[in-house]
Every structure is written in C-alpha cells, then in structure tokens.
Amino acid sequence: MLLLMLLTLLSACAKNPATGNQDFVMMSETEELKIGKQAFAEFSKNLILLPESDPLAQYVNHVGQKVAATADRQDLFYHFYVVDDATINAFALPGGYIFIHRGLINHMNNEAELAAVLGHEVGHVTARHSVQQISKARAYQTALMITSVFVPIPQGATMFSDLIALSIIQGYGRDAEFQSDELSIRYLTQAGYDPNATIGILKTLKRLDEIDTLEKTDAGEKVEKYHGAFSSHPETRKRIEKSIAEAAAGQLSGGLTNRDTLLSAINGYAYGDSAEQGAVVGRRFLHPELGFQLEFPKEWVINNTPQALQARLRKQEVYFQLQLVELQKRYSVEEVLQKSFPKERNLKINSGRQAGMDYAHASIKRSAPKVSFAMIDAHVFLQGSRAFVLTMWCDRDEFDKHAADFATIAKSFRSYDKQRDGDVPRIALHQWRAGDSWQALAASNKNILGRFTADRLAALNSMGLEEKPATGSLIKIVK
C-alpha cells in the first residue's frame, strides 16, 4: 500500500496545456470541472454579483469572452462575473469561472486594462494553477502518512510540517502569478489589445497600495503587507518590471485600448460600497438600504466592514462600532440594550425618542477591544424588528475628554433621506480644464473620499498627485 502511494506521488505529472511544461497534478480534468462547479455554487451564495442583465456585467462578459477566445483550453466554457463591492480584486475558480470586483474595474482606465486582468485570471485556469495547488495539498497529506509510518515524528514536528504545507499551498505563488502575467500578455496580443495595458493596471495597483499605507499610517493603524515566503502574490514592482521587460523583448506595442468605451461603461456606478452595503461620504456614513445615516467629528477615521461599521479617533485609542441586530421577537429598547451586555447587571439606562425611533443609552465600565480598562458609551436605536447598537469606548480616565465626541456621533444618528442626505459616491466623467488640479477637484466635492481624496482621484485615473491629464481629456471623478 505504501509503495503504491509512493508510486502515485512520483508518477503524478501531466503536460500543462498552456505552457507545455510537465506539472505535478493529482486530478483529472473531469474532477477539476466538478470541483469548479461546486466552488462556484458556494461562492455565489456569499458574494453579491451584478445580475447578468446588468450593463456592466454584460460589458465585462463581452471583453472576457473576446480574450478567452484566444486562450488555451478552448474546450472549456468561460464564465465572467462582476462582484458588486469596492474590493480591489479578481480571482478564478477551476473550470473557467472568473470573478472581478467592481472596485477594481473602477480603477481601470481603458478596456485593454480590463482585458489584461481578465486574461490574467484566464491564465490561472488554462495553466491549471488551482489544480496544481490542490495536488500539492494532497501530496502533502499522502507524504505525511508515509513519513509517520517510517519515521517517528518528534513532538513539535507536526506543527512545522503544517507550516511548510501552508507556505506551499497558500495562494498560487510567485511563479504562477508571473506565468499568468505572461499568458495574459499573449492572450491580449492575440485578441488585438495593447499588451502594455498589463503594465498600466499594475502601476495603478502599486499606487493604491501606497495610498492605503498612507491612510493607515495617518490613522495610527497597523500596516499589513504581504512579503517574503508567505506572499502568494509577487511584489507589484517586480511584476511591473518583468512585464515591461517582456513587452520590450517582444517589441509589443499598439493594439486596441478603447478608453472611452471603458469610461462610459463605469460612469454612474458606485465608487465604493453600494447603497445595499452603506457607504462612507467624507465624515458621514449613509446606508440607504437600511435607512439611516450618521456623522463623525473631524479627525475620526471610518471603516465600513461586512460585520460592522467601525471608526476610531485618528492615532488615539478611542473607538466606535455600530452593529445591526435583527430581532426575533418584540423587545423594548431598554431590553435590547440590556441583552447587548448580558454580563452587566442593573444598568442605569436612560431612554426616550430620537429621530422618530425609540432610543436608550447607558455608560458601562468594563474591558473592550484594545482597551483593558474602558468606559463604554452604549446607545440603541429601535426601528421595527431592527436594533442599531452603537458602542463607543476609550480608557475610562480619558472618557471626559471624549464624551462630547461620543454625544455628537450619537445625536447625528437619524433616518436616511436621499433628498437631504444625498447618494452614495459614484463615478462621474469630467473634462479636464486648464487650471484644474486633483486638490481642487477634491475640494469641490468636499473631500468625499476622506483626507486623501486628491491622491485617490489621481490614482483613479492612473496618475500620481503631481501628474496632470492633457487639457480637454476625459477623466473620472467621484461625486
């Protein structure tokens, strides 16, 4: 049995349909397609996808099919989907399922860049990178079984083996990402697009990474980057340099860019989170779907996550969180507040009405995230079967200093009115005029994207803050 397992590991190689190389695989194409279909069903449950009838979804599918028609593995059906959120991401599942997030599309500046990203993900499919990843995981499991029989594993070795396995199977790895970049350039060229678009979108990703670092450093947040042996993606700079070298070596230039077509396709779509997810607008947070809005004082940094709305006072240990609670039965607002802090007995609760909703408030001394000896300022607003639980906290010795900010935030909570409160930020087109600057455009829209709005507007147009478009050219802004 062990000999059979060893022979299986040694013989599990197959010709890569995209590169012609011999790759280690332990999966048939039939199994690959089955796993891809199952994975698509699971991902579809957890992602908000634009419907196939949506104009942007149709446009992305059109470009994707054009690229896929030049790719290897023509016996596969390729499917392209737009994830309706602000994430800068794209990914592929086995068998030809390609996903691209609206946030990434918004930061593209021509159709060739869209084709480049879709071509990169098609490359992961044609080169069977996910199959290789799964095969490595299976081989690791098999090898561990053999090792545990022949060699006594000392205490602690299992943890080390798991760490090695994680470094092998986490993400596609640098070589696979470089390979997909190469395949994308090939597919772009064959589809008639400018292959240099790969360089353009990689430069934009690098700028966005730099702005994210600036924002987190400015807010006092920890900057997390992926480097070293545990990075599944090569550093963007290295990918840019490699793509430039490949384009130069092949003397690749020319081809379609279709800039105006791409700009028209994304005009009017949400820039960041949609109305269904809620959106940060300067110092305000709007949630048209749930029907509320609130505002933060200056120096607060807002972060909308799928789990909760979070904020903190810049570079200080002062925090805010809002969570939605769907009630299963009728409770008074006081009962909801008490149930939100079940370990606290005899809370002194003040209640009343605010913005047409039942409202309750209490101050609680206890530990809180990132603050051991905290004073928590808790507020609950009742809206039918929904309860909005607002918690704000800081070190209890600092509470008096921040109580006014907490009160201001709580008092700003009210029902959403589109005419009064406006819409979520959306992409709009603007003709660059003599005298325009990114800073002026940011100021004219009240720094709608926060402290670094000017930087983000420049990056949205694949430029640095010091660069300017030609007078009369069409650019993207956020309104």
XYZ file of C-alpha atoms in Angstrom:
479
model
C 0.000 0.000 0.000
C 2.811 2.398 0.922
C 4.675 1.504 -2.279
C 1.541 2.297 -4.268
C 1.254 5.654 -2.542
C 4.889 6.460 -3.350
C 4.453 5.457 -6.998
C 1.349 7.654 -7.199
C 3.312 10.670 -5.984
C 6.208 10.024 -8.359
C 4.034 9.470 -11.436
C 1.532 12.295 -10.962
C 2.763 14.578 -13.730
C 0.922 15.942 -16.735
C 1.633 18.305 -19.605
C 0.452 21.841 -18.860
C -1.993 22.799 -21.651
C -0.907 26.456 -21.573
C 2.866 26.220 -21.129
C 3.758 22.752 -22.393
C 5.684 22.052 -19.180
C 5.348 18.888 -17.132
C 3.473 19.822 -13.954
C 2.712 17.852 -10.809
C -1.037 17.139 -10.728
C -3.208 14.591 -8.943
C -6.553 15.439 -10.545
C -8.303 14.694 -13.823
C -9.964 17.404 -15.863
C -13.353 15.852 -15.080
C -12.689 16.244 -11.359
C -11.392 19.783 -11.930
C -14.652 20.786 -13.619
C -16.709 19.155 -10.872
C -14.791 20.979 -8.127
C -15.106 24.263 -10.021
C -18.869 23.895 -10.336
C -19.202 23.122 -6.625
C -16.949 26.044 -5.684
C -18.952 28.404 -7.896
C -22.174 27.381 -6.143
C -20.613 28.126 -2.742
C -19.038 31.436 -3.775
C -22.279 32.600 -5.390
C -24.068 32.229 -2.062
C -21.637 34.543 -0.281
C -20.940 37.182 -2.927
C -23.175 39.951 -4.242
C -22.995 39.570 -8.023
C -24.328 42.000 -10.584
C -27.134 40.266 -12.497
C -26.241 39.025 -15.974
C -28.654 41.611 -17.413
C -26.710 44.500 -15.834
C -24.919 46.609 -18.499
C -21.547 46.454 -16.706
C -21.827 42.674 -16.267
C -22.632 42.313 -19.974
C -19.685 44.513 -20.917
C -17.256 42.537 -18.752
C -18.531 39.260 -20.209
C -18.099 40.635 -23.749
C -14.465 41.600 -23.110
C -13.784 38.373 -21.217
C -15.147 36.176 -23.990
C -13.056 38.076 -26.529
C -9.899 37.315 -24.527
C -10.926 33.726 -23.748
C -11.419 33.055 -27.465
C -7.631 33.396 -27.903
C -6.708 31.333 -24.846
C -5.597 27.748 -24.464
C -8.129 25.078 -23.471
C -10.778 26.078 -25.992
C -12.902 23.100 -24.956
C -13.850 24.927 -21.731
C -16.740 27.334 -21.256
C -15.530 30.567 -19.635
C -17.889 32.485 -17.347
C -17.301 36.082 -16.206
C -18.978 37.728 -13.202
C -18.816 41.161 -11.540
C -18.776 41.197 -7.731
C -20.679 44.287 -6.624
C -18.352 45.694 -3.985
C -15.415 48.070 -3.593
C -12.693 45.435 -3.199
C -9.659 45.716 -5.488
C -9.590 42.082 -6.524
C -10.161 39.451 -9.194
C -9.910 35.674 -8.963
C -10.582 32.458 -10.854
C -12.083 29.122 -9.870
C -11.247 25.787 -11.512
C -13.068 25.104 -14.746
C -13.344 28.660 -16.084
C -15.255 30.759 -13.528
C -13.770 34.277 -13.451
C -14.761 36.952 -10.910
C -13.765 40.616 -10.954
C -14.800 43.136 -8.305
C -16.409 46.435 -9.261
C -13.800 48.298 -7.188
C -11.035 47.050 -9.470
C -12.962 47.865 -12.652
C -13.487 51.432 -11.395
C -9.712 51.910 -11.261
C -9.131 50.814 -14.848
C -8.595 53.451 -17.492
C -9.210 51.589 -20.706
C -10.715 48.366 -21.990
C -7.284 46.857 -22.591
C -6.588 47.023 -18.830
C -9.836 45.157 -18.175
C -8.820 42.585 -20.771
C -5.396 42.295 -19.109
C -6.866 41.425 -15.706
C -9.400 39.011 -17.179
C -6.618 37.480 -19.286
C -4.506 37.035 -16.153
C -7.328 35.121 -14.460
C -7.981 33.077 -17.604
C -4.273 32.222 -17.457
C -4.747 30.733 -13.988
C -7.453 28.487 -15.468
C -5.609 27.465 -18.622
C -2.390 26.726 -16.716
C -4.414 24.741 -14.128
C -2.864 26.619 -11.203
C -5.702 25.696 -8.847
C -5.285 22.038 -9.829
C -1.573 22.235 -9.020
C -2.395 23.862 -5.685
C -4.867 21.140 -4.718
C -2.423 18.462 -5.901
C 0.301 19.828 -3.632
C -2.078 19.691 -0.686
C -2.992 16.089 -1.487
C 0.642 15.113 -1.948
C 1.496 16.665 1.402
C -1.227 14.634 3.113
C -0.025 11.428 1.433
C 3.639 12.109 2.242
C 2.773 12.833 5.857
C 1.045 9.440 6.094
C 4.153 7.704 4.714
C 6.522 9.670 6.973
C 4.525 8.919 10.077
C 4.862 5.169 9.363
C 8.590 5.041 8.573
C 9.953 7.821 10.793
C 8.841 8.628 14.343
C 7.773 12.290 14.289
C 9.225 14.174 17.272
C 6.993 16.480 19.287
C 6.523 19.802 17.531
C 7.372 18.456 14.084
C 3.727 18.243 13.047
C 3.354 21.987 13.590
C 6.475 22.617 11.483
C 5.170 20.326 8.740
C 1.871 22.191 8.749
C 3.720 25.487 8.398
C 5.621 24.157 5.374
C 2.376 22.902 3.864
C 0.758 26.285 4.413
C 3.637 28.057 2.670
C 3.298 25.665 -0.284
C -0.459 25.726 -0.791
C -1.430 29.237 0.348
C -2.182 31.169 -2.833
C -0.866 30.323 -6.292
C 2.667 31.519 -5.562
C 5.013 33.937 -7.318
C 5.852 31.688 -10.255
C 2.179 31.142 -11.039
C 1.442 34.884 -10.881
C 4.337 35.665 -13.222
C 3.186 32.878 -15.521
C -0.348 34.275 -15.634
C 1.055 37.730 -16.436
C 2.935 36.191 -19.382
C -0.149 34.323 -20.594
C -2.231 37.491 -20.261
C 0.182 39.406 -22.496
C -0.030 36.613 -25.079
C -3.830 36.497 -24.976
C -4.100 40.306 -25.128
C -1.913 40.461 -28.217
C -3.878 37.734 -29.986
C -7.181 39.446 -29.110
C -5.948 42.696 -30.643
C -5.452 44.664 -27.408
C -2.426 46.706 -26.387
C -0.379 44.291 -24.212
C 1.213 47.221 -22.377
C -2.113 47.550 -20.537
C -0.776 44.947 -18.102
C 1.853 47.481 -17.033
C -0.751 50.220 -16.595
C -3.022 48.307 -14.237
C -0.068 47.016 -12.189
C 1.144 50.598 -11.719
C -2.323 51.617 -10.534
C -2.341 48.753 -8.022
C 1.031 49.937 -6.726
C -0.305 53.497 -6.269
C -3.372 52.224 -4.410
C -1.157 50.178 -2.118
C 0.893 53.297 -1.336
C -2.255 55.333 -0.571
C -3.608 52.570 1.680
C -0.313 52.667 3.574
C -0.536 56.464 3.898
C -4.100 56.288 5.214
C -3.374 53.568 7.758
C -0.211 55.270 8.986
C -2.071 58.572 9.279
C -4.867 56.901 11.255
C -2.461 55.086 13.556
C -3.497 51.674 12.249
C -1.141 48.756 11.758
C 0.085 48.479 8.161
C -0.079 44.883 6.987
C 1.802 43.912 3.855
C 2.452 40.548 2.257
C 6.157 39.911 1.821
C 8.608 37.048 1.920
C 7.996 33.312 1.645
C 4.360 33.594 2.688
C 3.311 36.019 -0.048
C 1.015 34.485 -2.644
C 1.459 37.466 -4.969
C 4.799 38.874 -6.127
C 5.572 42.417 -5.099
C 3.829 44.653 -7.610
C 7.050 46.478 -8.517
C 8.706 43.218 -9.583
C 5.699 42.286 -11.694
C 5.776 45.708 -13.374
C 9.487 45.369 -14.171
C 9.009 41.868 -15.562
C 6.028 42.904 -17.703
C 7.970 45.884 -19.106
C 10.904 43.606 -19.949
C 8.645 41.069 -21.669
C 6.869 43.745 -23.695
C 10.218 45.259 -24.744
C 11.743 41.867 -25.613
C 8.786 41.007 -27.814
C 8.615 44.540 -29.202
C 4.952 44.533 -28.241
C 3.089 47.758 -28.865
C -0.042 49.074 -30.462
C -3.399 47.400 -30.334
C -6.775 48.489 -29.035
C -7.201 50.406 -25.787
C -10.845 51.575 -26.105
C -10.521 54.114 -23.298
C -13.808 55.930 -23.903
C -15.737 52.643 -24.053
C -14.497 51.623 -20.612
C -15.169 55.056 -19.114
C -18.729 55.058 -20.449
C -19.310 51.556 -19.072
C -18.462 52.509 -15.466
C -19.983 56.007 -15.499
C -22.647 56.274 -12.787
C -21.717 53.127 -10.861
C -20.926 53.301 -7.157
C -17.287 54.170 -6.472
C -17.024 52.290 -3.194
C -19.640 50.355 -1.297
C -23.117 50.337 -2.807
C -26.421 51.562 -1.382
C -27.060 47.986 -0.236
C -23.817 47.933 1.766
C -23.726 51.522 3.006
C -21.000 53.995 2.103
C -18.605 56.479 3.678
C -19.109 60.004 2.310
C -16.475 62.318 3.752
C -17.204 62.353 7.505
C -20.666 60.830 7.089
C -21.892 57.266 6.713
C -25.008 56.604 4.633
C -26.943 53.363 4.460
C -29.865 53.865 2.048
C -30.854 50.192 2.191
C -31.177 50.106 5.992
C -32.416 53.678 6.083
C -30.037 55.541 8.405
C -27.134 57.968 8.391
C -24.731 59.371 10.960
C -21.845 61.809 11.070
C -18.445 61.848 12.775
C -16.433 64.801 14.104
C -13.182 65.838 12.453
C -10.175 63.551 12.920
C -12.281 60.380 13.013
C -11.416 57.618 10.506
C -14.354 55.498 9.282
C -14.172 51.890 8.070
C -17.199 50.011 6.737
C -16.800 46.232 7.070
C -19.296 43.429 6.315
C -19.537 42.700 10.051
C -19.891 46.212 11.462
C -19.318 49.899 10.872
C -16.121 50.850 12.691
C -14.315 54.115 13.369
C -11.545 55.484 15.556
C -10.150 58.848 16.524
C -7.005 59.363 14.475
C -3.904 57.953 16.232
C -5.729 57.541 19.550
C -7.206 54.566 21.406
C -10.754 55.862 21.008
C -13.164 53.619 19.128
C -16.667 53.329 17.667
C -18.681 50.388 16.403
C -22.204 50.036 15.025
C -23.846 46.644 14.661
C -27.251 45.686 13.309
C -29.296 43.216 15.362
C -32.268 41.528 13.692
C -34.801 40.868 16.468
C -36.760 37.610 16.509
C -39.450 38.944 18.840
C -40.616 42.265 20.254
C -38.428 43.828 22.933
C -38.378 47.261 24.462
C -35.353 49.375 23.620
C -34.204 49.041 27.250
C -34.357 45.241 26.982
C -32.299 45.279 23.795
C -29.610 47.382 25.472
C -29.531 45.073 28.478
C -29.302 41.978 26.243
C -26.399 43.581 24.375
C -24.414 43.456 27.640
C -25.714 40.278 29.330
C -22.954 40.183 31.973
C -23.789 43.653 33.230
C -26.422 43.799 35.975
C -28.574 46.757 36.980
C -27.543 49.026 34.146
C -28.584 52.628 34.611
C -30.451 53.164 31.338
C -31.770 56.462 30.020
C -34.380 56.149 27.279
C -36.585 58.310 25.092
C -37.160 59.156 21.425
C -34.691 60.398 18.807
C -35.229 60.830 15.059
C -38.591 59.078 15.312
C -37.098 55.971 16.949
C -37.102 54.535 20.467
C -33.704 55.209 21.978
C -31.721 54.029 25.027
C -28.301 54.913 26.464
C -26.010 53.630 29.208
C -22.378 54.019 30.301
C -20.528 50.845 31.272
C -17.155 50.260 32.928
C -15.569 47.087 31.547
C -12.865 45.835 29.208
C -13.303 46.443 25.482
C -11.355 45.596 22.319
C -7.850 47.129 22.518
C -8.686 48.903 25.811
C -8.442 46.912 29.057
C -9.936 49.464 31.458
C -12.553 51.096 29.286
C -15.616 53.238 29.677
C -18.194 52.207 27.082
C -20.809 54.664 25.877
C -23.633 52.438 24.545
C -26.655 53.546 22.509
C -29.518 51.556 20.971
C -31.989 52.749 18.340
C -35.062 50.616 17.650
C -36.510 50.547 14.131
C -39.251 47.915 13.901
C -37.582 44.496 14.074
C -34.117 46.044 13.747
C -31.932 47.354 16.520
C -28.892 49.529 15.820
C -26.358 49.127 18.621
C -23.745 51.908 18.807
C -20.815 51.447 21.174
C -18.045 53.991 21.737
C -15.195 53.473 24.153
C -11.846 54.686 25.418
C -9.742 54.407 28.558
C -12.006 55.346 31.462
C -9.535 58.014 32.634
C -9.864 59.671 29.202
C -13.656 59.464 28.985
C -14.430 63.060 29.980
C -12.120 64.290 27.221
C -14.007 62.356 24.533
C -17.571 62.401 25.880
C -18.504 65.353 23.656
C -17.430 63.461 20.517
C -19.422 60.413 21.613
C -22.513 62.547 22.189
C -22.117 64.265 18.805
C -21.947 60.929 16.984
C -24.962 59.502 18.813
C -27.053 62.641 18.213
C -26.273 62.540 14.476
C -27.963 59.140 14.064
C -31.182 59.598 12.091
C -33.323 58.114 9.320
C -31.904 58.402 5.806
C -33.483 60.821 3.342
C -31.997 60.807 -0.166
C -33.013 64.385 -0.981
C -31.441 65.685 2.220
C -28.526 63.269 2.685
C -27.553 62.566 -0.925
C -26.496 59.326 -2.600
C -23.526 57.009 -2.193
C -20.404 58.269 -4.034
C -20.496 57.413 -7.728
C -18.146 57.554 -10.692
C -18.719 60.594 -12.924
C -16.892 61.841 -16.011
C -15.237 65.262 -16.155
C -13.379 67.091 -18.900
C -10.044 68.329 -17.566
C -9.755 72.097 -17.846
C -6.789 74.435 -17.776
C -6.184 75.296 -14.135
C -7.663 72.054 -12.796
C -5.793 70.129 -10.111
C -6.537 66.980 -8.158
C -6.593 69.023 -4.967
C -9.132 71.477 -6.410
C -11.368 68.677 -7.684
C -11.219 67.017 -4.265
C -12.124 70.262 -2.503
C -15.015 70.957 -4.887
C -16.611 67.698 -3.760
C -15.873 68.294 -0.062
C -13.100 65.657 0.042
C -15.735 62.998 -0.456
C -13.182 60.178 -0.124
C -11.633 61.495 3.065
C -8.280 63.006 3.924
C -6.541 61.615 0.821
C -9.271 62.337 -1.729
C -6.876 64.124 -4.114
C -4.469 61.166 -4.080
C -7.332 58.751 -4.730
C -8.716 60.812 -7.625
C -5.280 60.843 -9.263
C -4.878 57.076 -8.765
C -8.386 56.532 -10.134
C -7.008 57.993 -13.375
C -3.733 56.035 -13.239
C -1.710 59.078 -12.221
C 0.319 60.365 -9.336
C -0.677 63.511 -7.451
C 1.941 65.553 -9.328
C 0.749 64.422 -12.780
C -1.917 66.173 -14.872
C -4.008 64.965 -17.829
C -3.995 66.869 -21.101
C -6.435 69.783 -21.190
C -9.740 68.643 -22.670
C -9.231 64.956 -21.897
C -11.949 62.946 -20.187
C -11.216 61.791 -16.637
C -13.057 60.064 -13.791
C -14.100 61.879 -10.641
C -16.286 60.856 -7.704
C -19.499 62.708 -6.840
